[in-house]
PDB file with SEQRES, HELIX, SHEET and CRYST1 records, atoms N, CA, C and O in Angstrom:
SEQRES   1 A   54  UNK UNK UNK UNK UNK UNK UNK UNK UNK UNK UNK UNK UNK          
SEQRES   2 A   54  UNK UNK UNK UNK UNK UNK UNK UNK UNK UNK UNK UNK UNK          
SEQRES   3 A   54  UNK UNK UNK UNK UNK UNK UNK UNK UNK UNK UNK UNK UNK          
SEQRES   4 A   54  UNK UNK UNK UNK UNK UNK UNK UNK UNK UNK UNK UNK UNK          
SEQRES   5 A   54  UNK UNK                                                      
HELIX    1 AA1 UNK A   48  UNK A   50  5                                   3    
SHEET    1 AA1 3 UNK A   4  UNK A  11  0                                        
SHEET    2 AA1 3 UNK A  17  UNK A  24 -1                                        
SHEET    3 AA1 3 UNK A  30  UNK A  36 -1                                        
CRYST1    1.000    1.000    1.000  90.00  90.00  90.00 P 1           1          
ATOM      1  N   UNK A   1     -12.281   5.032 -24.012  1.00  0.00           N  
ATOM      2  CA  UNK A   1     -12.375   4.283 -22.772  1.00  0.00           C  
ATOM      3  C   UNK A   1     -11.739   5.091 -21.651  1.00  0.00           C  
ATOM      4  O   UNK A   1     -10.611   5.568 -21.778  1.00  0.00           O  
ATOM      5  N   UNK A   2     -12.449   5.234 -20.588  1.00  0.00           N  
ATOM      6  CA  UNK A   2     -11.951   5.957 -19.427  1.00  0.00           C  
ATOM      7  C   UNK A   2     -11.612   4.958 -18.335  1.00  0.00           C  
ATOM      8  O   UNK A   2     -12.317   3.964 -18.156  1.00  0.00           O  
ATOM      9  N   UNK A   3     -10.542   5.216 -17.607  1.00  0.00           N  
ATOM     10  CA  UNK A   3     -10.207   4.340 -16.487  1.00  0.00           C  
ATOM     11  C   UNK A   3      -9.858   5.201 -15.282  1.00  0.00           C  
ATOM     12  O   UNK A   3      -9.577   6.393 -15.412  1.00  0.00           O  
ATOM     13  N   UNK A   4      -9.882   4.594 -14.136  1.00  0.00           N  
ATOM     14  CA  UNK A   4      -9.579   5.300 -12.896  1.00  0.00           C  
ATOM     15  C   UNK A   4      -8.699   4.402 -12.048  1.00  0.00           C  
ATOM     16  O   UNK A   4      -8.589   3.201 -12.297  1.00  0.00           O  
ATOM     17  N   UNK A   5      -8.074   4.999 -11.044  1.00  0.00           N  
ATOM     18  CA  UNK A   5      -7.222   4.250 -10.128  1.00  0.00           C  
ATOM     19  C   UNK A   5      -7.594   4.612  -8.700  1.00  0.00           C  
ATOM     20  O   UNK A   5      -8.079   5.711  -8.428  1.00  0.00           O  
ATOM     21  N   UNK A   6      -7.362   3.684  -7.801  1.00  0.00           N  
ATOM     22  CA  UNK A   6      -7.562   3.920  -6.376  1.00  0.00           C  
ATOM     23  C   UNK A   6      -6.398   3.286  -5.636  1.00  0.00           C  
ATOM     24  O   UNK A   6      -5.853   2.271  -6.070  1.00  0.00           O  
ATOM     25  N   UNK A   7      -6.021   3.886  -4.520  1.00  0.00           N  
ATOM     26  CA  UNK A   7      -4.946   3.359  -3.695  1.00  0.00           C  
ATOM     27  C   UNK A   7      -5.459   3.199  -2.268  1.00  0.00           C  
ATOM     28  O   UNK A   7      -6.173   4.058  -1.749  1.00  0.00           O  
ATOM     29  N   UNK A   8      -5.083   2.083  -1.644  1.00  0.00           N  
ATOM     30  CA  UNK A   8      -5.505   1.807  -0.273  1.00  0.00           C  
ATOM     31  C   UNK A   8      -4.281   1.471   0.562  1.00  0.00           C  
ATOM     32  O   UNK A   8      -3.453   0.655   0.159  1.00  0.00           O  
ATOM     33  N   UNK A   9      -4.167   2.099   1.723  1.00  0.00           N  
ATOM     34  CA  UNK A   9      -3.159   1.740   2.718  1.00  0.00           C  
ATOM     35  C   UNK A   9      -3.928   1.157   3.884  1.00  0.00           C  
ATOM     36  O   UNK A   9      -4.722   1.853   4.517  1.00  0.00           O  
ATOM     37  N   UNK A  10      -3.702  -0.110   4.174  1.00  0.00           N  
ATOM     38  CA  UNK A  10      -4.481  -0.805   5.206  1.00  0.00           C  
ATOM     39  C   UNK A  10      -3.566  -1.380   6.272  1.00  0.00           C  
ATOM     40  O   UNK A  10      -2.441  -1.791   5.988  1.00  0.00           O  
ATOM     41  N   UNK A  11      -4.065  -1.403   7.507  1.00  0.00           N  
ATOM     42  CA  UNK A  11      -3.369  -2.040   8.615  1.00  0.00           C  
ATOM     43  C   UNK A  11      -4.215  -3.225   9.063  1.00  0.00           C  
ATOM     44  O   UNK A  11      -5.357  -3.050   9.490  1.00  0.00           O  
ATOM     45  N   UNK A  12      -3.668  -4.413   8.967  1.00  0.00           N  
ATOM     46  CA  UNK A  12      -4.404  -5.624   9.292  1.00  0.00           C  
ATOM     47  C   UNK A  12      -4.304  -5.934  10.778  1.00  0.00           C  
ATOM     48  O   UNK A  12      -3.636  -5.208  11.513  1.00  0.00           O  
ATOM     49  N   UNK A  13      -4.949  -6.986  11.228  1.00  0.00           N  
ATOM     50  CA  UNK A  13      -5.001  -7.346  12.643  1.00  0.00           C  
ATOM     51  C   UNK A  13      -3.621  -7.442  13.275  1.00  0.00           C  
ATOM     52  O   UNK A  13      -3.457  -7.096  14.445  1.00  0.00           O  
ATOM     53  N   UNK A  14      -2.646  -7.895  12.538  1.00  0.00           N  
ATOM     54  CA  UNK A  14      -1.291  -8.012  13.066  1.00  0.00           C  
ATOM     55  C   UNK A  14      -0.616  -6.648  13.158  1.00  0.00           C  
ATOM     56  O   UNK A  14       0.487  -6.546  13.694  1.00  0.00           O  
ATOM     57  N   UNK A  15      -1.259  -5.593  12.643  1.00  0.00           N  
ATOM     58  CA  UNK A  15      -0.700  -4.255  12.701  1.00  0.00           C  
ATOM     59  C   UNK A  15       0.285  -3.957  11.591  1.00  0.00           C  
ATOM     60  O   UNK A  15       0.918  -2.901  11.591  1.00  0.00           O  
ATOM     61  N   UNK A  16       0.421  -4.862  10.654  1.00  0.00           N  
ATOM     62  CA  UNK A  16       1.362  -4.657   9.562  1.00  0.00           C  
ATOM     63  C   UNK A  16       0.662  -3.999   8.380  1.00  0.00           C  
ATOM     64  O   UNK A  16      -0.464  -4.364   8.041  1.00  0.00           O  
ATOM     65  N   UNK A  17       1.324  -3.028   7.751  1.00  0.00           N  
ATOM     66  CA  UNK A  17       0.673  -2.320   6.654  1.00  0.00           C  
ATOM     67  C   UNK A  17       0.747  -3.094   5.339  1.00  0.00           C  
ATOM     68  O   UNK A  17       1.654  -3.893   5.108  1.00  0.00           O  
ATOM     69  N   UNK A  18      -0.227  -2.829   4.505  1.00  0.00           N  
ATOM     70  CA  UNK A  18      -0.230  -3.338   3.131  1.00  0.00           C  
ATOM     71  C   UNK A  18      -0.743  -2.199   2.264  1.00  0.00           C  
ATOM     72  O   UNK A  18      -1.573  -1.403   2.702  1.00  0.00           O  
ATOM     73  N   UNK A  19      -0.253  -2.124   1.049  1.00  0.00           N  
ATOM     74  CA  UNK A  19      -0.701  -1.110   0.110  1.00  0.00           C  
ATOM     75  C   UNK A  19      -1.276  -1.808  -1.104  1.00  0.00           C  
ATOM     76  O   UNK A  19      -0.664  -2.731  -1.643  1.00  0.00           O  
ATOM     77  N   UNK A  20      -2.452  -1.372  -1.537  1.00  0.00           N  
ATOM     78  CA  UNK A  20      -3.079  -1.959  -2.713  1.00  0.00           C  
ATOM     79  C   UNK A  20      -3.405  -0.889  -3.732  1.00  0.00           C  
ATOM     80  O   UNK A  20      -3.880   0.192  -3.383  1.00  0.00           O  
ATOM     81  N   UNK A  21      -3.149  -1.194  -4.990  1.00  0.00           N  
ATOM     82  CA  UNK A  21      -3.476  -0.301  -6.099  1.00  0.00           C  
ATOM     83  C   UNK A  21      -4.537  -0.989  -6.946  1.00  0.00           C  
ATOM     84  O   UNK A  21      -4.368  -2.142  -7.341  1.00  0.00           O  
ATOM     85  N   UNK A  22      -5.623  -0.291  -7.223  1.00  0.00           N  
ATOM     86  CA  UNK A  22      -6.739  -0.850  -7.962  1.00  0.00           C  
ATOM     87  C   UNK A  22      -6.930  -0.069  -9.259  1.00  0.00           C  
ATOM     88  O   UNK A  22      -7.020   1.158  -9.233  1.00  0.00           O  
ATOM     89  N   UNK A  23      -6.993  -0.763 -10.385  1.00  0.00           N  
ATOM     90  CA  UNK A  23      -7.375  -0.150 -11.650  1.00  0.00           C  
ATOM     91  C   UNK A  23      -8.854  -0.442 -11.847  1.00  0.00           C  
ATOM     92  O   UNK A  23      -9.284  -1.592 -11.750  1.00  0.00           O  
ATOM     93  N   UNK A  24      -9.632   0.599 -12.125  1.00  0.00           N  
ATOM     94  CA  UNK A  24     -11.071   0.466 -12.255  1.00  0.00           C  
ATOM     95  C   UNK A  24     -11.490   0.647 -13.716  1.00  0.00           C  
ATOM     96  O   UNK A  24     -10.870   1.411 -14.456  1.00  0.00           O  
ATOM     97  N   UNK A  25     -12.543  -0.060 -14.123  1.00  0.00           N  
ATOM     98  CA  UNK A  25     -13.049   0.119 -15.482  1.00  0.00           C  
ATOM     99  C   UNK A  25     -14.076   1.254 -15.511  1.00  0.00           C  
ATOM    100  O   UNK A  25     -14.293   1.924 -14.501  1.00  0.00           O  
ATOM    101  N   UNK A  26     -14.701   1.464 -16.657  1.00  0.00           N  
ATOM    102  CA  UNK A  26     -15.649   2.570 -16.823  1.00  0.00           C  
ATOM    103  C   UNK A  26     -16.826   2.493 -15.863  1.00  0.00           C  
ATOM    104  O   UNK A  26     -17.369   3.525 -15.468  1.00  0.00           O  
ATOM    105  N   UNK A  27     -17.226   1.294 -15.484  1.00  0.00           N  
ATOM    106  CA  UNK A  27     -18.359   1.116 -14.576  1.00  0.00           C  
ATOM    107  C   UNK A  27     -17.948   1.219 -13.110  1.00  0.00           C  
ATOM    108  O   UNK A  27     -18.801   1.161 -12.224  1.00  0.00           O  
ATOM    109  N   UNK A  28     -16.647   1.372 -12.848  1.00  0.00           N  
ATOM    110  CA  UNK A  28     -16.159   1.467 -11.474  1.00  0.00           C  
ATOM    111  C   UNK A  28     -15.815   0.127 -10.860  1.00  0.00           C  
ATOM    112  O   UNK A  28     -15.475   0.050  -9.680  1.00  0.00           O  
ATOM    113  N   UNK A  29     -15.901  -0.942 -11.663  1.00  0.00           N  
ATOM    114  CA  UNK A  29     -15.542  -2.267 -11.161  1.00  0.00           C  
ATOM    115  C   UNK A  29     -14.018  -2.424 -11.184  1.00  0.00           C  
ATOM    116  O   UNK A  29     -13.339  -1.862 -12.044  1.00  0.00           O  
ATOM    117  N   UNK A  30     -13.503  -3.182 -10.246  1.00  0.00           N  
ATOM    118  CA  UNK A  30     -12.060  -3.407 -10.178  1.00  0.00           C  
ATOM    119  C   UNK A  30     -11.628  -4.278 -11.348  1.00  0.00           C  
ATOM    120  O   UNK A  30     -12.167  -5.365 -11.557  1.00  0.00           O  
ATOM    121  N   UNK A  31     -10.648  -3.792 -12.111  1.00  0.00           N  
ATOM    122  CA  UNK A  31     -10.114  -4.528 -13.247  1.00  0.00           C  
ATOM    123  C   UNK A  31      -8.867  -5.306 -12.849  1.00  0.00           C  
ATOM    124  O   UNK A  31      -8.742  -6.485 -13.181  1.00  0.00           O  
ATOM    125  N   UNK A  32      -7.940  -4.658 -12.140  1.00  0.00           N  
ATOM    126  CA  UNK A  32      -6.728  -5.333 -11.656  1.00  0.00           C  
ATOM    127  C   UNK A  32      -6.395  -4.832 -10.255  1.00  0.00           C  
ATOM    128  O   UNK A  32      -6.728  -3.706  -9.888  1.00  0.00           O  
ATOM    129  N   UNK A  33      -5.733  -5.686  -9.482  1.00  0.00           N  
ATOM    130  CA  UNK A  33      -5.281  -5.352  -8.136  1.00  0.00           C  
ATOM    131  C   UNK A  33      -3.792  -5.663  -8.051  1.00  0.00           C  
ATOM    132  O   UNK A  33      -3.354  -6.746  -8.440  1.00  0.00           O  
ATOM    133  N   UNK A  34      -3.019  -4.714  -7.544  1.00  0.00           N  
ATOM    134  CA  UNK A  34      -1.604  -4.931  -7.278  1.00  0.00           C  
ATOM    135  C   UNK A  34      -1.391  -4.642  -5.801  1.00  0.00           C  
ATOM    136  O   UNK A  34      -1.683  -3.540  -5.336  1.00  0.00           O  
ATOM    137  N   UNK A  35      -0.880  -5.634  -5.051  1.00  0.00           N  
ATOM    138  CA  UNK A  35      -0.680  -5.471  -3.610  1.00  0.00           C  
ATOM    139  C   UNK A  35       0.797  -5.557  -3.255  1.00  0.00           C  
ATOM    140  O   UNK A  35       1.565  -6.287  -3.881  1.00  0.00           O  
ATOM    141  N   UNK A  36       1.171  -4.797  -2.241  1.00  0.00           N  
ATOM    142  CA  UNK A  36       2.519  -4.840  -1.692  1.00  0.00           C  
ATOM    143  C   UNK A  36       2.412  -5.096  -0.200  1.00  0.00           C  
ATOM    144  O   UNK A  36       1.707  -4.374   0.506  1.00  0.00           O  
ATOM    145  N   UNK A  37       3.101  -6.112   0.284  1.00  0.00           N  
ATOM    146  CA  UNK A  37       3.131  -6.499   1.700  1.00  0.00           C  
ATOM    147  C   UNK A  37       4.591  -6.456   2.156  1.00  0.00           C  
ATOM    148  O   UNK A  37       5.246  -7.497   2.208  1.00  0.00           O  
ATOM    149  N   UNK A  38       5.107  -5.273   2.487  1.00  0.00           N  
ATOM    150  CA  UNK A  38       6.522  -5.172   2.847  1.00  0.00           C  
ATOM    151  C   UNK A  38       6.846  -5.829   4.185  1.00  0.00           C  
ATOM    152  O   UNK A  38       6.016  -5.864   5.093  1.00  0.00           O  
ATOM    153  N   UNK A  39       8.031  -6.332   4.284  1.00  0.00           N  
ATOM    154  CA  UNK A  39       8.551  -6.866   5.545  1.00  0.00           C  
ATOM    155  C   UNK A  39       9.053  -5.693   6.388  1.00  0.00           C  
ATOM    156  O   UNK A  39       9.623  -4.750   5.839  1.00  0.00           O  
ATOM    157  N   UNK A  40       8.858  -5.729   7.704  1.00  0.00           N  
ATOM    158  CA  UNK A  40       9.384  -4.652   8.557  1.00  0.00           C  
ATOM    159  C   UNK A  40      10.914  -4.566   8.447  1.00  0.00           C  
ATOM    160  O   UNK A  40      11.596  -5.583   8.322  1.00  0.00           O  
ATOM    161  N   UNK A  41      11.428  -3.355   8.493  1.00  0.00           N  
ATOM    162  CA  UNK A  41      12.880  -3.154   8.433  1.00  0.00           C  
ATOM    163  C   UNK A  41      13.233  -1.846   9.131  1.00  0.00           C  
ATOM    164  O   UNK A  41      12.388  -0.963   9.276  1.00  0.00           O  
ATOM    165  N   UNK A  42      14.469  -1.730   9.554  1.00  0.00           N  
ATOM    166  CA  UNK A  42      14.954  -0.504  10.171  1.00  0.00           C  
ATOM    167  C   UNK A  42      15.298   0.500   9.081  1.00  0.00           C  
ATOM    168  O   UNK A  42      15.782   0.117   8.015  1.00  0.00           O  
ATOM    169  N   UNK A  43      15.053   1.785   9.340  1.00  0.00           N  
ATOM    170  CA  UNK A  43      15.371   2.787   8.326  1.00  0.00           C  
ATOM    171  C   UNK A  43      16.879   2.889   8.121  1.00  0.00           C  
ATOM    172  O   UNK A  43      17.651   2.586   9.030  1.00  0.00           O  
ATOM    173  N   UNK A  44      17.301   3.312   6.934  1.00  0.00           N  
ATOM    174  CA  UNK A  44      18.733   3.506   6.675  1.00  0.00           C  
ATOM    175  C   UNK A  44      19.317   4.562   7.619  1.00  0.00           C  
ATOM    176  O   UNK A  44      18.590   5.413   8.132  1.00  0.00           O  
ATOM    177  N   UNK A  45      20.602   4.502   7.837  1.00  0.00           N  
ATOM    178  CA  UNK A  45      21.289   5.464   8.708  1.00  0.00           C  
ATOM    179  C   UNK A  45      20.988   6.890   8.251  1.00  0.00           C  
ATOM    180  O   UNK A  45      21.020   7.190   7.057  1.00  0.00           O  
ATOM    181  N   UNK A  46      20.697   7.754   9.204  1.00  0.00           N  
ATOM    182  CA  UNK A  46      20.439   9.153   8.900  1.00  0.00           C  
ATOM    183  C   UNK A  46      19.016   9.439   8.436  1.00  0.00           C  
ATOM    184  O   UNK A  46      18.694  10.591   8.143  1.00  0.00           O  
ATOM    185  N   UNK A  47      18.150   8.421   8.359  1.00  0.00           N  
ATOM    186  CA  UNK A  47      16.779   8.615   7.879  1.00  0.00           C  
ATOM    187  C   UNK A  47      15.734   8.329   8.956  1.00  0.00           C  
ATOM    188  O   UNK A  47      14.535   8.449   8.702  1.00  0.00           O  
ATOM    189  N   UNK A  48      16.178   7.953  10.153  1.00  0.00           N  
ATOM    190  CA  UNK A  48      15.260   7.597  11.226  1.00  0.00           C  
ATOM    191  C   UNK A  48      14.277   8.697  11.590  1.00  0.00           C  
ATOM    192  O   UNK A  48      13.155   8.408  12.003  1.00  0.00           O  
ATOM    193  N   UNK A  49      14.682   9.959  11.442  1.00  0.00           N  
ATOM    194  CA  UNK A  49      13.789  11.077  11.779  1.00  0.00           C  
ATOM    195  C   UNK A  49      12.606  11.216  10.808  1.00  0.00           C  
ATOM    196  O   UNK A  49      11.656  11.947  11.088  1.00  0.00           O  
ATOM    197  N   UNK A  50      12.666  10.523   9.685  1.00  0.00           N  
ATOM    198  CA  UNK A  50      11.604  10.582   8.687  1.00  0.00           C  
ATOM    199  C   UNK A  50      10.578   9.456   8.851  1.00  0.00           C  
ATOM    200  O   UNK A  50       9.615   9.367   8.090  1.00  0.00           O  
ATOM    201  N   UNK A  51      10.795   8.603   9.846  1.00  0.00           N  
ATOM    202  CA  UNK A  51       9.963   7.399  10.002  1.00  0.00           C  
ATOM    203  C   UNK A  51       9.016   7.565  11.180  1.00  0.00           C  
ATOM    204  O   UNK A  51       9.406   8.035  12.249  1.00  0.00           O  
ATOM    205  N   UNK A  52       7.770   7.172  10.965  1.00  0.00           N  
ATOM    206  CA  UNK A  52       6.782   7.155  12.039  1.00  0.00           C  
ATOM    207  C   UNK A  52       6.561   5.694  12.415  1.00  0.00           C  
ATOM    208  O   UNK A  52       6.125   4.897  11.584  1.00  0.00           O  
ATOM    209  N   UNK A  53       6.858   5.344  13.654  1.00  0.00           N  
ATOM    210  CA  UNK A  53       6.682   3.967  14.124  1.00  0.00           C  
ATOM    211  C   UNK A  53       5.283   3.773  14.659  1.00  0.00           C  
ATOM    212  O   UNK A  53       4.704   4.693  15.237  1.00  0.00           O  
ATOM    213  N   UNK A  54       4.738   2.600  14.476  1.00  0.00           N  
ATOM    214  CA  UNK A  54       3.412   2.283  14.990  1.00  0.00           C  
ATOM    215  C   UNK A  54       3.457   0.989  15.745  1.00  0.00           C  
ATOM    216  O   UNK A  54       2.434   0.540  16.262  1.00  0.00           O  
TER     217      UNK A  54                                                      
END                                                                             
C-alpha cells in the first residue's frame, strides 16, 4: 500500500492562517485531515527578527 501526504497553508477572509495536513490513499483521495488554527501571538523576546507580519 502506498500513501502520500500534502500540506496546505491557507489565509482565510479574516487574514488568519491555518495549516492543514492531508493523508492521501492510493487513489489520491483524502484519507485523513489534520488542521491547526493558531491564535495570534507576539514572538518570544529576541525572535522578532524571524517573524514576517501580515
